[in-house]
Short mmCIF file of N, CA and C in Angstrom, two decimals:
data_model
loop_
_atom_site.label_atom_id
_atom_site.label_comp_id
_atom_site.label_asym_id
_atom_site.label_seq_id
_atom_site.Cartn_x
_atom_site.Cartn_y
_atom_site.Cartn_z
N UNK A 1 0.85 -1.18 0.00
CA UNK A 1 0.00 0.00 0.00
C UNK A 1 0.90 1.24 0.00
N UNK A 2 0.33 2.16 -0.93
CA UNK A 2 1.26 3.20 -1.05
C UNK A 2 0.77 4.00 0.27
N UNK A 3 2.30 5.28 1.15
CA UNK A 3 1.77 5.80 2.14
C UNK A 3 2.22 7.32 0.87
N UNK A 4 1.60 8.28 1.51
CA UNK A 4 1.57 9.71 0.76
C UNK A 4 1.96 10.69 2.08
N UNK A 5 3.22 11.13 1.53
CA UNK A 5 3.63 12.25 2.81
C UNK A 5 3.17 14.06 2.31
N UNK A 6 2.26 14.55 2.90
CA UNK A 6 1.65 15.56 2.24
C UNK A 6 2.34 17.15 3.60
N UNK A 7 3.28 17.42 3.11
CA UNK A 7 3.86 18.47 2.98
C UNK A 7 3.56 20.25 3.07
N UNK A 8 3.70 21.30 3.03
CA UNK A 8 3.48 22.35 2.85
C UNK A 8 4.13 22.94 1.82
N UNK A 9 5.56 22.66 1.66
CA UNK A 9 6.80 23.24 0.85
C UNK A 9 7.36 22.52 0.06
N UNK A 10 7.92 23.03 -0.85
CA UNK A 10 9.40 22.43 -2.03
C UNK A 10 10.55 22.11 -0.95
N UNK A 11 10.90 22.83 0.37
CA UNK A 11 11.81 22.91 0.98
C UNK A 11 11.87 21.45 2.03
N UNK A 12 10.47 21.34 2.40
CA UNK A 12 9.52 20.54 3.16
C UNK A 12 9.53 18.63 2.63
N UNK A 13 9.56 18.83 0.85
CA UNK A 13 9.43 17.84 0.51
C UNK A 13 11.08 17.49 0.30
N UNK A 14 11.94 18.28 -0.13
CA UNK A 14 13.22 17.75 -0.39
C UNK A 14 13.62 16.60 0.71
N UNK A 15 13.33 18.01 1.91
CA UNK A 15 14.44 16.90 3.57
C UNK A 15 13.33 15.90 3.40
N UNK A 16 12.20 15.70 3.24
CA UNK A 16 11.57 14.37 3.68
C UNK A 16 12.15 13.06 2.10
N UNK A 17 12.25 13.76 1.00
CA UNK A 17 12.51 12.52 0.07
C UNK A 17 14.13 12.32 0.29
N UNK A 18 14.82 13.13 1.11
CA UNK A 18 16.03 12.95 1.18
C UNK A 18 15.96 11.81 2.57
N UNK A 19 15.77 12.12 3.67
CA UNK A 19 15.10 11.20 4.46
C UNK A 19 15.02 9.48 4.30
N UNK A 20 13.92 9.78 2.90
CA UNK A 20 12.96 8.51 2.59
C UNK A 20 14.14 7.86 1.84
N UNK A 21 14.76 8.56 1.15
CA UNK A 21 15.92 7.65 0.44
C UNK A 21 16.81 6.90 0.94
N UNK A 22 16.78 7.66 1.77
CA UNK A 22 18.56 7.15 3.05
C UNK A 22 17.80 5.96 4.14
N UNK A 23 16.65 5.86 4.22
CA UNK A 23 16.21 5.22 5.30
C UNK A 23 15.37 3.65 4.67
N UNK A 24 15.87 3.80 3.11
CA UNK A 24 14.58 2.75 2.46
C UNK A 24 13.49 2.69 2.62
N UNK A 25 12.84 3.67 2.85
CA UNK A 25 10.88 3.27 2.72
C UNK A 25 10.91 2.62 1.50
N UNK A 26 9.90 2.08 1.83
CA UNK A 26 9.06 1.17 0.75
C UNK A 26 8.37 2.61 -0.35
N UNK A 27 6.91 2.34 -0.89
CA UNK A 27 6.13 3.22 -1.18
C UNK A 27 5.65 3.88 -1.07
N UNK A 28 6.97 5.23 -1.30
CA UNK A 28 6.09 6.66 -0.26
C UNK A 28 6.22 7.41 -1.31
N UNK A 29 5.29 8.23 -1.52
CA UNK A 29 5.40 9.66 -1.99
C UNK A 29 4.95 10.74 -1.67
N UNK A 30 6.06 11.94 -1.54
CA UNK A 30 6.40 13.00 -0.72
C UNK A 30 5.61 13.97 -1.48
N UNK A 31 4.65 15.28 -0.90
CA UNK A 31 3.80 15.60 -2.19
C UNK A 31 3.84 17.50 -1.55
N UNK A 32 4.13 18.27 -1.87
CA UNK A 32 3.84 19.33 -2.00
C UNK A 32 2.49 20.04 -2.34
N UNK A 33 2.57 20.24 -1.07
CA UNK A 33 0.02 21.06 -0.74
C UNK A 33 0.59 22.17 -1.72
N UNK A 34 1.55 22.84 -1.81
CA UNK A 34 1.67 24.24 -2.21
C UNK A 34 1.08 25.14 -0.40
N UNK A 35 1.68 25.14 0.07
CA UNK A 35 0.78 25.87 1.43
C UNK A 35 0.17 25.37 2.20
N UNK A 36 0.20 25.46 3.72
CA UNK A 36 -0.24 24.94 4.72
C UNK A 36 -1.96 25.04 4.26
N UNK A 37 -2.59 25.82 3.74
CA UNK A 37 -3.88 25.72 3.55
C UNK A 37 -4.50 25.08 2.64
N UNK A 38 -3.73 24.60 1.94
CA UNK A 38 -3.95 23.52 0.80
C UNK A 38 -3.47 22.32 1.54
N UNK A 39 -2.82 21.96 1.97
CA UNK A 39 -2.61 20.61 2.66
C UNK A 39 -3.67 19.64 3.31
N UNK A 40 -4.36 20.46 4.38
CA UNK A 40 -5.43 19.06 4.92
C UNK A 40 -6.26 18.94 3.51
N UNK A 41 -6.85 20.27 2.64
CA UNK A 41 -7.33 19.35 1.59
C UNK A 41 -6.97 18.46 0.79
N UNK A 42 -5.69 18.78 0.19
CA UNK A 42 -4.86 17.58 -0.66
C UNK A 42 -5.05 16.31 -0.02
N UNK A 43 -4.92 16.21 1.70
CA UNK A 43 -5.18 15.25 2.67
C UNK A 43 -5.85 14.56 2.53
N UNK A 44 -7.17 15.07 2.53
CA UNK A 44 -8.67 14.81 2.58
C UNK A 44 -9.03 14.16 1.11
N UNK A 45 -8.43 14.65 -0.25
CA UNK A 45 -8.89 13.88 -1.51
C UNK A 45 -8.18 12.84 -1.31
N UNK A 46 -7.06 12.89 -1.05
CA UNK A 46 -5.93 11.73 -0.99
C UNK A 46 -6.68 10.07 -0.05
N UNK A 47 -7.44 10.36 1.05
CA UNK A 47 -7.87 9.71 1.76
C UNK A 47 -9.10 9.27 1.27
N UNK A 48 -10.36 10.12 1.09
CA UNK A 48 -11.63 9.67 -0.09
C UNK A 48 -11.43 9.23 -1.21
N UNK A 49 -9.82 8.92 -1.63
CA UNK A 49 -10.27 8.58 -3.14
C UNK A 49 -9.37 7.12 -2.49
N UNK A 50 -9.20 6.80 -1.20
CA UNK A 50 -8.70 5.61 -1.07
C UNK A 50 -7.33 5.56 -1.68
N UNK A 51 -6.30 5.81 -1.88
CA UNK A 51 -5.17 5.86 -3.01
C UNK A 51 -4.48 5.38 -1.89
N UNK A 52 -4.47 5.27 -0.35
CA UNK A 52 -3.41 4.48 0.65
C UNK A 52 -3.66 5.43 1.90
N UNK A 53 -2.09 5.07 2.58
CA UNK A 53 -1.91 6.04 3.85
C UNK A 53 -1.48 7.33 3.03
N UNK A 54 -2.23 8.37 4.99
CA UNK A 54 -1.50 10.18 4.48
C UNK A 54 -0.84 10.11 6.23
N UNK A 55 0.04 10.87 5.44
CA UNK A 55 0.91 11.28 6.67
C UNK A 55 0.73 12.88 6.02
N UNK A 56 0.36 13.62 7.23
CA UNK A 56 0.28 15.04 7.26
C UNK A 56 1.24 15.79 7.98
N UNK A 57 2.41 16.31 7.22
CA UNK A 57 3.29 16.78 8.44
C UNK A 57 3.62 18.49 7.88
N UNK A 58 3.41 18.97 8.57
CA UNK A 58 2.82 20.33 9.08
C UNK A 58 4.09 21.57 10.11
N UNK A 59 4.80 22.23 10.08
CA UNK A 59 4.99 23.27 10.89
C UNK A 59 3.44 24.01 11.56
N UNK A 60 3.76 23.63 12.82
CA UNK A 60 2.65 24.23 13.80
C UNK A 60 2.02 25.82 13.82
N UNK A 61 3.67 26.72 13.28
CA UNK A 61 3.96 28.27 13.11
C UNK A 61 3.50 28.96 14.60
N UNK A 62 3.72 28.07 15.58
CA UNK A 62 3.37 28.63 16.91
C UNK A 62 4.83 27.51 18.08
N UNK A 63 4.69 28.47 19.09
CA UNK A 63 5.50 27.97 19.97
C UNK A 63 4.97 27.43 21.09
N UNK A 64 3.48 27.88 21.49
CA UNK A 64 2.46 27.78 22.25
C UNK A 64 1.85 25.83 21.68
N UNK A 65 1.78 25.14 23.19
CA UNK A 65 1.25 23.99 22.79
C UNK A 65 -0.10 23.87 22.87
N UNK A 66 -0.83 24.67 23.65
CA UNK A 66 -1.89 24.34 23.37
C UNK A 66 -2.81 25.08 22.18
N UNK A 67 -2.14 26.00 21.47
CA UNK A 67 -2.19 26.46 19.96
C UNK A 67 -2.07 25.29 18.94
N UNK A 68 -0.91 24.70 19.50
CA UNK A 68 -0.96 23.39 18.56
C UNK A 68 -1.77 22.36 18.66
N UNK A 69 -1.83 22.12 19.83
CA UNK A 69 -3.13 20.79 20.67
C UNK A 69 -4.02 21.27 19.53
N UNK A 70 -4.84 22.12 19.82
CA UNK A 70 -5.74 22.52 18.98
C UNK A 70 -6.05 22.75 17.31
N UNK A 71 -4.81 22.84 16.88
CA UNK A 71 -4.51 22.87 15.19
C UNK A 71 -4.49 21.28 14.73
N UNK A 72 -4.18 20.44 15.85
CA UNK A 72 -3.62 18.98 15.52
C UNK A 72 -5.37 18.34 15.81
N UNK A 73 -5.87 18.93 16.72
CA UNK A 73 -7.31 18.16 16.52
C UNK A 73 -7.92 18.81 15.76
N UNK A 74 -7.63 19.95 15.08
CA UNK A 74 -8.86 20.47 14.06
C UNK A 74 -8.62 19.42 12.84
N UNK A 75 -7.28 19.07 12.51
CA UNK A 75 -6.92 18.29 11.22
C UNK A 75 -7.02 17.17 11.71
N UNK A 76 -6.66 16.62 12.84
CA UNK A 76 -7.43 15.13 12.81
C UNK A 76 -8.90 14.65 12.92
N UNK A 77 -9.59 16.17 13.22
CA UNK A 77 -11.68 15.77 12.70
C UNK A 77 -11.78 16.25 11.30
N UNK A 78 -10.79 17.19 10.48
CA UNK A 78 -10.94 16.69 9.13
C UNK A 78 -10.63 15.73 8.41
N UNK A 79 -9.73 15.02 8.80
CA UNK A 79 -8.98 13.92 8.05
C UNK A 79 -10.41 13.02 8.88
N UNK A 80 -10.67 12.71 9.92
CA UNK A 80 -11.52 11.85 10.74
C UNK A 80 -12.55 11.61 9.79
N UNK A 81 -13.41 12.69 9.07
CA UNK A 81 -14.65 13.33 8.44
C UNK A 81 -14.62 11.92 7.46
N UNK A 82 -13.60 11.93 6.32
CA UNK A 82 -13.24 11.27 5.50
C UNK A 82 -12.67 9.66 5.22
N UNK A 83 -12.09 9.12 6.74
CA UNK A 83 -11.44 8.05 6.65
C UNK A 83 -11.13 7.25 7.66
N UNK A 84 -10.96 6.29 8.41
CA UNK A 84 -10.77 5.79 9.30
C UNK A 84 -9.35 6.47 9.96
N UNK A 85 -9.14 6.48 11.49
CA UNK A 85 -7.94 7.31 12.06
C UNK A 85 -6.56 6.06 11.03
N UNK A 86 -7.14 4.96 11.59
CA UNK A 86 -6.18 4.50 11.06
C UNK A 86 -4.96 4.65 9.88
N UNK A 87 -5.33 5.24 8.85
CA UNK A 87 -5.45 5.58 7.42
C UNK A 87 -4.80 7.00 7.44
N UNK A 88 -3.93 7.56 8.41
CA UNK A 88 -3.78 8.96 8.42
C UNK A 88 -3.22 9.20 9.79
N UNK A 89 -2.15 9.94 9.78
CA UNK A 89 -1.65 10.80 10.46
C UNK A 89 -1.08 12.31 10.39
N UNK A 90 -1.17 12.86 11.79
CA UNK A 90 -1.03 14.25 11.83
C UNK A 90 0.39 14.53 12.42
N UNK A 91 1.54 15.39 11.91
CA UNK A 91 2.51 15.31 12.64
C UNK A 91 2.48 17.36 12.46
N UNK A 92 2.41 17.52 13.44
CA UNK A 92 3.26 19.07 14.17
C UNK A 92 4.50 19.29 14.20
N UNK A 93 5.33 20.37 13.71
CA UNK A 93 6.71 20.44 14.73
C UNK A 93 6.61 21.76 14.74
N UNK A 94 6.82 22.34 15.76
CA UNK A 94 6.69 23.42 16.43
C UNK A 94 8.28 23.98 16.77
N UNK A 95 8.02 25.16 16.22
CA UNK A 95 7.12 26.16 15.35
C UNK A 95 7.20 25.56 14.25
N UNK A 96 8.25 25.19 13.59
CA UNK A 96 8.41 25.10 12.19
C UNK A 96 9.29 24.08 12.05
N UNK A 97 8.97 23.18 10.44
CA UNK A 97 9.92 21.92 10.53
C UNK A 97 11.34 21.94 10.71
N UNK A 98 12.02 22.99 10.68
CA UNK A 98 13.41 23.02 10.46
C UNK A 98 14.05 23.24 12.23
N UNK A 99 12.92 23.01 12.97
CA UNK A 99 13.69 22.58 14.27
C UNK A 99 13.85 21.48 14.92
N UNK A 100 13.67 20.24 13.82
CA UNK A 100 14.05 18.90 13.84
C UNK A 100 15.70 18.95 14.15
N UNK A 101 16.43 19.41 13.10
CA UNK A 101 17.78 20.00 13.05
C UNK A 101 18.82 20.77 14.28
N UNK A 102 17.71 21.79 14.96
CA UNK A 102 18.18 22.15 15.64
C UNK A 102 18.70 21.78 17.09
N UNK A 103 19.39 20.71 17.47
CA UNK A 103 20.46 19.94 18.12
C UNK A 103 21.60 19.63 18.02
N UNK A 104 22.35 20.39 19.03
CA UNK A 104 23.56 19.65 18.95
C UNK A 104 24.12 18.47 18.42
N UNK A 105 23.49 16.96 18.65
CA UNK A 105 23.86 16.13 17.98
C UNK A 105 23.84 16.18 16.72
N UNK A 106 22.87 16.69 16.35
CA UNK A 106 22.42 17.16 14.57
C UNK A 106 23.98 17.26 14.13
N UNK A 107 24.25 18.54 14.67
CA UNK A 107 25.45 19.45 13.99
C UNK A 107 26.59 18.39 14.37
N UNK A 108 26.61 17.87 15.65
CA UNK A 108 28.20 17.41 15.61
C UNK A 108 28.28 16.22 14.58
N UNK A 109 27.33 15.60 14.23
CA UNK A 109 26.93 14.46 13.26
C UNK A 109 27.68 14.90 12.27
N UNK A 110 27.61 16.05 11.18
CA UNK A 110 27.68 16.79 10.39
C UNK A 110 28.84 17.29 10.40
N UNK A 111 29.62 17.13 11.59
CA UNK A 111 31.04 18.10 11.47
C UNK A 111 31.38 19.58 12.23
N UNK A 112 29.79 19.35 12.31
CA UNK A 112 30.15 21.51 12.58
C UNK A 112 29.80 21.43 14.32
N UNK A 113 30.24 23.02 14.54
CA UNK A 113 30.00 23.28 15.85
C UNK A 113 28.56 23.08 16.45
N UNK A 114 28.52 23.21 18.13
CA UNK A 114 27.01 23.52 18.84
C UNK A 114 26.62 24.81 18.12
N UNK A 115 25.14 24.55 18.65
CA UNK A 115 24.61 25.59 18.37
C UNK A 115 24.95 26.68 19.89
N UNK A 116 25.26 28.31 19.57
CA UNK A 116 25.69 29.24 20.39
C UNK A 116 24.14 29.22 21.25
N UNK A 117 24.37 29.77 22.41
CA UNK A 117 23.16 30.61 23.40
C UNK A 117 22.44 31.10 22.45
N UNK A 118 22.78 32.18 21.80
CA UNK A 118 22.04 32.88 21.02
C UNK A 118 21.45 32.23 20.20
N UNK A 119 21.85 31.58 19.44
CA UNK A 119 21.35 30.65 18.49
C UNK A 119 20.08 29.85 19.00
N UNK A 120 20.63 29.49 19.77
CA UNK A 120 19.41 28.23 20.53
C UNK A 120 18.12 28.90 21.27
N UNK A 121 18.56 30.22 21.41
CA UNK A 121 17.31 30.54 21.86
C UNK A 121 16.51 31.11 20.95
N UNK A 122 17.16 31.79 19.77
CA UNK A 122 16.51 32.17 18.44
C UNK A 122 15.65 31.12 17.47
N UNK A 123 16.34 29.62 18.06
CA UNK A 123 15.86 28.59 17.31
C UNK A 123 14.70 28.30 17.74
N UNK A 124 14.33 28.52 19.08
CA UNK A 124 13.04 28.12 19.90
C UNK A 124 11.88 28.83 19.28
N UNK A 125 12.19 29.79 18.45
CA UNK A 125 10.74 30.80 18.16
C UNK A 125 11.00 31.09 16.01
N UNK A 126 12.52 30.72 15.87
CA UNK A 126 12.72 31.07 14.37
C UNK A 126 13.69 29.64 14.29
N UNK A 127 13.72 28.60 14.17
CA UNK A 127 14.44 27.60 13.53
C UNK A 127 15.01 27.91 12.13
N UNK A 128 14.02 28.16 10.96
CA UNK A 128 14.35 28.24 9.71
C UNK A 128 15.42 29.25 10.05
N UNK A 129 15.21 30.13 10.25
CA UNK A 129 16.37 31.61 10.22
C UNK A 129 18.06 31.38 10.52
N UNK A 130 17.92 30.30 12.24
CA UNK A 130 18.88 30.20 12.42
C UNK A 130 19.70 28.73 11.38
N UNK A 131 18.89 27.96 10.80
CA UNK A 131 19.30 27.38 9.59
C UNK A 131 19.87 28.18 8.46
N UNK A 132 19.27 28.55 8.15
CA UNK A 132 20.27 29.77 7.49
C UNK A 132 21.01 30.56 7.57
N UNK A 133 20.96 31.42 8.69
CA UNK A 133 22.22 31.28 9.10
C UNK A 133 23.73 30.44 9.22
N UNK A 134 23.27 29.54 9.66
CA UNK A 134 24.37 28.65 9.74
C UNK A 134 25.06 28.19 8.73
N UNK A 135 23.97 27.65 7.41
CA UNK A 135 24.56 27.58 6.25
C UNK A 135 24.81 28.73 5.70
N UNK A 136 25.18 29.78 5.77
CA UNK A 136 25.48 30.93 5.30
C UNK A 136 24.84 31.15 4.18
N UNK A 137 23.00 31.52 3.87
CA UNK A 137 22.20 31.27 3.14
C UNK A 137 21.44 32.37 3.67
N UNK A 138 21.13 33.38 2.22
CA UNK A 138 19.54 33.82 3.00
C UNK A 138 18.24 34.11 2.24
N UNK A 139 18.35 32.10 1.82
CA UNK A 139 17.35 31.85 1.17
C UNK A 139 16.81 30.59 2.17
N UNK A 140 15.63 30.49 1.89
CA UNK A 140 15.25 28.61 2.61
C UNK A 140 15.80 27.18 2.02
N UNK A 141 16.27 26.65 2.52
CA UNK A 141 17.03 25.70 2.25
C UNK A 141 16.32 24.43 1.40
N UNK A 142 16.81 23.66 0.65
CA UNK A 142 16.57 23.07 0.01
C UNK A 142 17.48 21.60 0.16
N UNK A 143 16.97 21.14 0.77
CA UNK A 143 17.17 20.04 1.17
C UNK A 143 18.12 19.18 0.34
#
């Protein structure tokens, strides 16, 4: 059964097919909503037309959890509307996906230094930024 990883970004889908490559999934495909507001729908056809699993993975764009509590059950009674829970998941990262990365182990993995005080506390509310930063970029990264 194919699973469908439904995305927000170009930036969003790279790290996840880069991910999916290195880790051998089976049958996934990584899909670009074009925009967080296009996503639970892409979700939602993806799931009514039966085509497999959705994995919905989402930047929260908040730092606040119970902002997110609440964004994560609004999309799991839309996805709900349409399909068994089973058949679908909701993933958050708060604020934004690019603070998966932001860990020390990340970086020493990689070669490079910790992340500074400053850094780490900038990462708590702007992840993407201090990603770019780091790669000396001041564009969004592309996986």
């Amino acid at each position: 059964m194919k699973t469908y990883v439904v995305t927000e970004g170009a930036s969003d889908v790279a790290l996840f097919e880069r991910l999916i490559s290195r880790g051998g999934a089976g049958d996934v495909v990584v899909m670009d909503s074009k925009g967080k507001s296009n996503a639970s729908s892409l979700a939602r056809s993806l799931l009514a037309a039966r085509r497999g699993r959705v994995v919905l993975i989402l930047d929260a764009d908040t730092s606040d959890a119970g902002r997110a509590a609440e964004l994560r059950a609004d999309l799991d009674a839309a996805l709900g509307m349409v399909a068994d829970r089973s058949s679908f998941a909701v993933i958050l990262v708060a604020p934004e996906l690019e603070a998966l990365v932001m860990r020390d182990d990340v970086w020493a993995a990689a070669g490079q230094t910790p992340l500074s005080e400053g850094d780490r506390e900038l990462a708590r509310v702007a992840p993407k930024v201090v990603l770019m930063k780091r790669l000396g970029t001041d564009r969004p990264v592309d996986f």
